[in-house]
Coordinates of C-alpha atoms in Angstrom, one line a residue:
X6 CA 139.3 94.5 56.3
X7 CA 141.9 96.5 54.5
X8 CA 141.0 96.4 50.8
X9 CA 144.0 95.2 48.9
X10 CA 144.0 96.7 45.4
X11 CA 145.4 93.5 43.9
X12 CA 142.5 91.5 45.2
X13 CA 140.0 94.1 44.0
X14 CA 141.5 94.0 40.5
X15 CA 141.6 90.2 40.7
X16 CA 137.9 89.8 41.5
X17 CA 136.7 92.5 39.0
X18 CA 139.0 91.5 36.1
X19 CA 138.5 87.8 36.4
X20 CA 134.8 88.4 36.9
X21 CA 134.7 90.2 33.6
X22 CA 136.7 87.6 31.7
X23 CA 134.9 84.6 33.0
X24 CA 131.6 86.5 32.7
X25 CA 132.2 86.9 28.9
X26 CA 133.1 83.2 28.7
X27 CA 129.9 82.3 30.5
X28 CA 127.7 84.4 28.3
X29 CA 129.5 83.6 25.0
X30 CA 129.6 79.8 25.8
X31 CA 125.9 79.7 26.6
X32 CA 124.9 81.7 23.6
X33 CA 127.1 79.5 21.3
X34 CA 125.5 76.3 22.8
X35 CA 122.1 77.7 21.7
X36 CA 123.3 79.0 18.4
X37 CA 122.9 82.7 19.2
X38 CA 126.5 83.8 19.1
X39 CA 127.3 86.5 16.5
X40 CA 130.2 87.0 14.2
X41 CA 133.4 85.1 13.5
X42 CA 136.9 85.8 12.3
X43 CA 138.7 88.9 13.7
X44 CA 135.8 89.9 15.9
X45 CA 135.5 86.5 17.6
X46 CA 139.3 86.4 18.0
X47 CA 139.2 89.9 19.7
X48 CA 136.4 88.9 22.1
X49 CA 138.1 85.6 23.1
X50 CA 141.4 87.4 23.5
X51 CA 139.7 90.0 25.7
X52 CA 137.9 87.4 27.8
X53 CA 141.0 85.2 28.3
X54 CA 143.3 88.1 28.8
X55 CA 141.2 89.8 31.6
X56 CA 140.7 86.4 33.3
X57 CA 144.4 85.6 33.3
X58 CA 145.3 89.2 34.4
X59 CA 142.9 88.9 37.3
X60 CA 144.3 85.5 38.3
X61 CA 147.9 86.7 38.2
X62 CA 147.0 89.8 40.2
X63 CA 145.6 87.5 42.9
X64 CA 149.1 86.4 43.7
X65 CA 150.5 89.9 44.3
X66 CA 149.1 90.1 47.9
X67 CA 150.8 86.8 48.9
X68 CA 153.9 86.9 51.0
X69 CA 155.6 84.4 48.6
X70 CA 153.9 84.6 45.2
X71 CA 156.4 82.1 43.8
X72 CA 154.8 79.4 46.0
X73 CA 151.3 80.0 44.7
X74 CA 151.4 76.7 42.8
X75 CA 151.3 74.9 46.1
X76 CA 147.7 76.0 46.6
X77 CA 146.5 73.5 44.1
X78 CA 147.3 70.6 46.4
X79 CA 144.6 71.7 49.0
X80 CA 141.6 71.1 46.8
X81 CA 139.9 68.9 49.4
X82 CA 139.5 71.7 51.9
X83 CA 140.3 75.0 50.2
X84 CA 138.0 77.0 48.0
X85 CA 141.1 79.0 46.8
X86 CA 142.6 75.7 45.6
X87 CA 139.3 74.7 43.9
X88 CA 139.2 78.1 42.2
X89 CA 142.6 77.7 40.7
X90 CA 141.9 74.2 39.5
X91 CA 138.5 75.3 38.0
X92 CA 140.2 78.3 36.3
X93 CA 142.9 76.1 34.7
X94 CA 140.2 73.6 33.6
X95 CA 138.3 76.4 31.9
X96 CA 141.1 77.2 29.4
X97 CA 141.2 73.9 27.3
X98 CA 137.5 73.9 26.3
X99 CA 137.7 77.7 25.9
X100 CA 140.5 77.5 23.4
X101 CA 138.7 74.8 21.5
X102 CA 135.4 76.8 21.5
X103 CA 137.3 80.0 20.6
X104 CA 139.1 78.4 17.7
X105 CA 135.8 77.0 16.3
X106 CA 134.2 80.4 16.7
X107 CA 137.0 82.2 15.0
X108 CA 137.1 79.9 12.0
X109 CA 133.3 79.8 11.8
X110 CA 133.0 76.1 12.4
X111 CA 129.5 74.6 11.9
X112 CA 127.6 74.1 15.2
X113 CA 128.4 70.4 15.5
X114 CA 128.6 68.4 18.7
X115 CA 132.3 69.1 19.5
X116 CA 131.8 72.8 19.1
X117 CA 128.6 72.9 21.2
X118 CA 130.1 70.7 23.9
X119 CA 133.2 72.9 24.1
X120 CA 131.1 76.0 24.3
X121 CA 128.8 74.5 27.0
X122 CA 131.8 73.2 29.0
X123 CA 133.5 76.6 28.8
X124 CA 130.4 78.3 30.3
X125 CA 130.1 75.6 33.0
X126 CA 133.7 75.8 34.1
X127 CA 133.7 79.6 34.0
X128 CA 130.6 79.6 36.2
X129 CA 132.3 77.1 38.6
X130 CA 135.4 79.3 38.8
X131 CA 133.5 82.5 39.7
X132 CA 131.4 80.4 42.2
X133 CA 134.6 79.2 43.9
X134 CA 135.8 82.8 44.1
X135 CA 132.7 83.8 45.9
X136 CA 133.0 80.8 48.2
X137 CA 136.5 81.8 49.2
X138 CA 134.9 84.7 51.1
X139 CA 131.5 83.3 52.0
X140 CA 133.1 80.3 53.7
X141 CA 134.9 82.5 56.3
X142 CA 132.9 82.3 59.5
X143 CA 135.1 84.9 61.2
X144 CA 133.9 87.7 58.9
X145 CA 130.1 88.0 59.3
X146 CA 129.7 90.3 56.4
X147 CA 131.1 87.7 54.1
X148 CA 129.6 84.6 55.7
X149 CA 126.3 85.4 54.0
X150 CA 124.4 83.2 51.5
X151 CA 124.1 86.1 49.1
X152 CA 127.8 86.7 48.6
X153 CA 128.4 83.9 46.0
X154 CA 125.2 84.6 44.0
X155 CA 126.2 88.3 43.9
X156 CA 129.6 87.4 42.6
X157 CA 128.1 85.2 39.9
X158 CA 125.4 87.6 38.8
X159 CA 127.7 90.6 38.7
X160 CA 130.2 88.6 36.7
X161 CA 127.4 87.7 34.2
X162 CA 126.3 91.4 34.1
X163 CA 129.7 92.8 33.2
X164 CA 130.3 89.9 30.8
X165 CA 127.0 90.6 29.1
X166 CA 127.7 94.3 28.9
X167 CA 131.1 93.8 27.2
X168 CA 129.7 91.1 24.8
X169 CA 126.8 93.4 23.9
X170 CA 129.3 96.1 23.0
X171 CA 131.5 93.8 21.0
X172 CA 128.4 92.4 19.1
X173 CA 127.5 95.9 17.9
X174 CA 130.8 96.0 16.0
X175 CA 129.6 93.2 13.7
X176 CA 126.3 94.9 12.9
X177 CA 122.7 94.5 14.2
X178 CA 122.5 93.0 17.6
X179 CA 120.6 89.8 18.4
X180 CA 117.6 90.8 20.8
X181 CA 118.8 88.2 23.3
X182 CA 122.3 89.8 23.5
X183 CA 120.8 93.3 23.6
X184 CA 118.4 92.5 26.5
X185 CA 120.7 90.2 28.5
X186 CA 122.7 93.0 30.2
X187 CA 119.5 94.6 31.3
X188 CA 118.3 91.4 33.0
X189 CA 121.6 90.7 34.6
X190 CA 122.2 94.2 35.9
X191 CA 118.7 94.4 37.4
X192 CA 119.2 91.0 39.1
X193 CA 122.6 92.2 40.4
X194 CA 121.2 95.5 41.7
X195 CA 118.3 93.6 43.5
X196 CA 120.6 91.1 45.1
X197 CA 123.1 93.8 46.2
X198 CA 120.4 96.0 47.6
X199 CA 119.0 93.1 49.7
X200 CA 122.6 92.3 50.9
X201 CA 123.1 95.9 52.0
X202 CA 119.8 96.0 53.7
X203 CA 120.6 92.8 55.6
X204 CA 123.9 94.1 56.7
X205 CA 122.5 97.4 57.9
X206 CA 119.8 95.6 59.9
X207 CA 122.1 93.0 61.3
X208 CA 122.5 93.3 65.1
X209 CA 123.7 89.7 65.7
X210 CA 127.1 88.2 65.5
X211 CA 129.9 87.8 68.1
X212 CA 130.4 90.4 70.8
X213 CA 133.1 91.1 73.3
X214 CA 131.0 89.2 75.9
X215 CA 130.7 86.1 73.8
X216 CA 134.3 86.2 72.6
X217 CA 135.7 86.4 76.1
X218 CA 133.1 84.5 78.0
X219 CA 132.6 87.4 80.3
X220 CA 129.4 89.4 81.0
X221 CA 127.2 86.5 80.0
X222 CA 124.8 87.7 82.6
X223 CA 124.1 90.9 80.7
X224 CA 126.9 93.1 81.9
X225 CA 128.7 95.1 79.3
X226 CA 132.3 94.1 78.6
X227 CA 134.8 96.8 77.6
X228 CA 138.4 96.8 76.8
X229 CA 140.6 97.8 79.7
X230 CA 143.9 98.1 77.8
X231 CA 144.9 97.4 74.2
X232 CA 147.0 94.2 73.7
X233 CA 149.6 96.4 71.9
X234 CA 151.0 99.9 72.4
X235 CA 151.3 100.6 68.7
X236 CA 149.7 99.7 65.4
X237 CA 150.3 96.2 64.2
X238 CA 149.4 93.9 61.3
X239 CA 146.1 92.7 62.8
X240 CA 144.8 96.3 63.2
X241 CA 146.0 97.4 59.8
X242 CA 144.6 94.4 57.9
X243 CA 141.7 93.1 60.0
X244 CA 140.6 96.3 61.8
X245 CA 140.4 98.6 58.8
X246 CA 137.4 101.0 59.2
X247 CA 135.6 103.1 56.7
X248 CA 133.5 106.0 58.0
X249 CA 129.8 105.4 57.7
X250 CA 129.2 108.7 55.8
X251 CA 131.9 107.7 53.3
X252 CA 130.4 104.2 53.0
X253 CA 126.9 105.7 52.2
X254 CA 128.4 107.9 49.5
X255 CA 130.4 105.0 48.0
X256 CA 127.3 102.9 47.9
X257 CA 125.5 105.5 45.9
X258 CA 128.5 105.7 43.5
X259 CA 128.4 102.0 43.1
X260 CA 124.7 101.9 42.5
X261 CA 124.9 104.8 40.0
X262 CA 127.9 103.6 38.0
X263 CA 127.4 99.8 38.4
X264 CA 123.7 99.6 38.0
X265 CA 121.7 102.8 37.2
X266 CA 123.9 104.2 34.3
X267 CA 124.3 100.8 32.5
X268 CA 120.5 100.2 32.8
X269 CA 119.7 103.6 31.4
X270 CA 122.1 103.3 28.5
X271 CA 121.1 99.8 27.7
X272 CA 117.4 100.8 27.7
X273 CA 118.2 103.8 25.5
X274 CA 119.9 101.5 23.0
X275 CA 116.9 99.2 23.0
X276 CA 114.4 102.0 22.4
X277 CA 116.3 104.2 20.0
X278 CA 118.8 101.9 18.3
X279 CA 117.8 102.8 14.8
X280 CA 118.0 106.5 15.5
X281 CA 121.4 106.4 17.3
X282 CA 123.3 104.7 14.5
X283 CA 127.1 104.7 15.1
X284 CA 126.5 106.5 18.4
X285 CA 125.1 103.3 19.7
X286 CA 128.5 101.7 19.8
X287 CA 129.9 104.5 21.9
X288 CA 126.9 104.2 24.3
X289 CA 127.4 100.4 24.6
X290 CA 131.1 101.0 25.4
X291 CA 130.2 103.6 28.0
X292 CA 127.7 101.2 29.6
X293 CA 130.3 98.5 29.9
X294 CA 133.0 100.8 31.3
X295 CA 130.6 102.3 33.9
X296 CA 129.4 98.9 34.9
X297 CA 132.9 97.6 35.4
X298 CA 134.0 100.7 37.4
X299 CA 130.8 100.6 39.5
X300 CA 131.5 96.9 40.4
X301 CA 135.1 97.9 41.4
X302 CA 133.6 100.4 43.9
X303 CA 131.2 97.7 45.1
X304 CA 134.0 95.3 45.6
X305 CA 136.1 97.9 47.5
X306 CA 133.2 98.3 49.9
X307 CA 132.7 94.6 50.3
X308 CA 136.2 94.5 51.8
X309 CA 136.2 97.8 53.6
X310 CA 132.9 97.3 55.5
X311 CA 133.8 93.7 56.6
X312 CA 134.9 93.3 60.2
X313 CA 137.0 90.4 61.4
X314 CA 136.1 88.7 64.7
X315 CA 139.6 89.3 66.0
X316 CA 138.8 93.0 66.4
X317 CA 136.7 92.1 69.4
X318 CA 140.0 91.7 71.3
X319 CA 141.1 95.2 70.3
X320 CA 138.1 97.1 71.6
X321 CA 135.3 96.5 69.1
X322 CA 132.0 95.8 70.7
X323 CA 130.6 93.7 67.9
X324 CA 132.0 92.1 64.8

C-alpha cells in the first residue's frame, strides 16, 4: 500500500494524544496523578491537541473531506464510523476530568468517574483505529489478530513516555509513572517483533491460482499481459512496493528509535535519577521524541509492506 503521510500522522498523533488520556485517566482513577494547575492544563492541552490534530489529518486523504461527517451514520458496519463516534464521546468526560485536575479538585466520585470514562473511551477509540485495518480481509498483513493490540500498546507506550516527561517538570516522579513507559515499550517491542516474525514466515494467503480459479491442479499461473498499458490508481495505491533491503533497514531504525533508545533512556533515569538532576528532564524529553519518531517509522512500514489482493491481477504471485 502507498503510505499516505496524512494517515501516518493521523495514527501517530492521535495515538499519542489518546495514549496520554488513557494513562492520565487511569492514574487519576487510582489517585496516582501528579500536579495540578498550569502543568495539568498543559498536559491536557497537549493530549487533546494531538488527538484532534490526528483526527483532522485523517480527512486529508479523502476525496471530499467536507463530507467526512457522513461517516458517522455507518456505525453499524464501519469501524471508521465507530472510531469517529468513540473519539467524540471521549472529549466530554476528558474536559470534565481535565478541569477537575487543573483546579485540584478532591478525588470524589464525579472526578474519578470522569477520569475512568476518559481512559475507557480513549482506549475504545484507539481500538477502533486498529480495527479499521485489521478488519480488511483483502490485505493479509493487516488482517492479523496482533494489529489492534499493537496499536493499543504503542499508543500507551508513547502516552506513558510523554506523561513521564511532563511529570518531571513538577518534581520527583511517582515510581509507577517512571516505570510505566518501560513496561509499555517492552510490551510493544515484543508484540511488534512477533508480528514481523509472523509476516516473514507467512507463506499462505491468496495466489494468482486461487484468485483466478486456474492452475488448481498445481500448475503455475502467470500473467500473460497487464490489464493496463500504463500506470494507474490501483498500481500506485494498492501495488506500492518497498525493497526488502530497505524494509530491513527501516525495521532496525524503528526498533532503535521506537524501542531500544526509549528503554535505555528510561532505565538510565530509573537508575541514576538523583545524579542526573535537571539533565533528567532533557533525557525524558529525548526518550519521548525518539519513541514517537520510531513509531512513525513503524507505521510507515505497516502501510508500505502491506499488499492488497488486487495486485494478483497485475502480476503478483502472492498477496
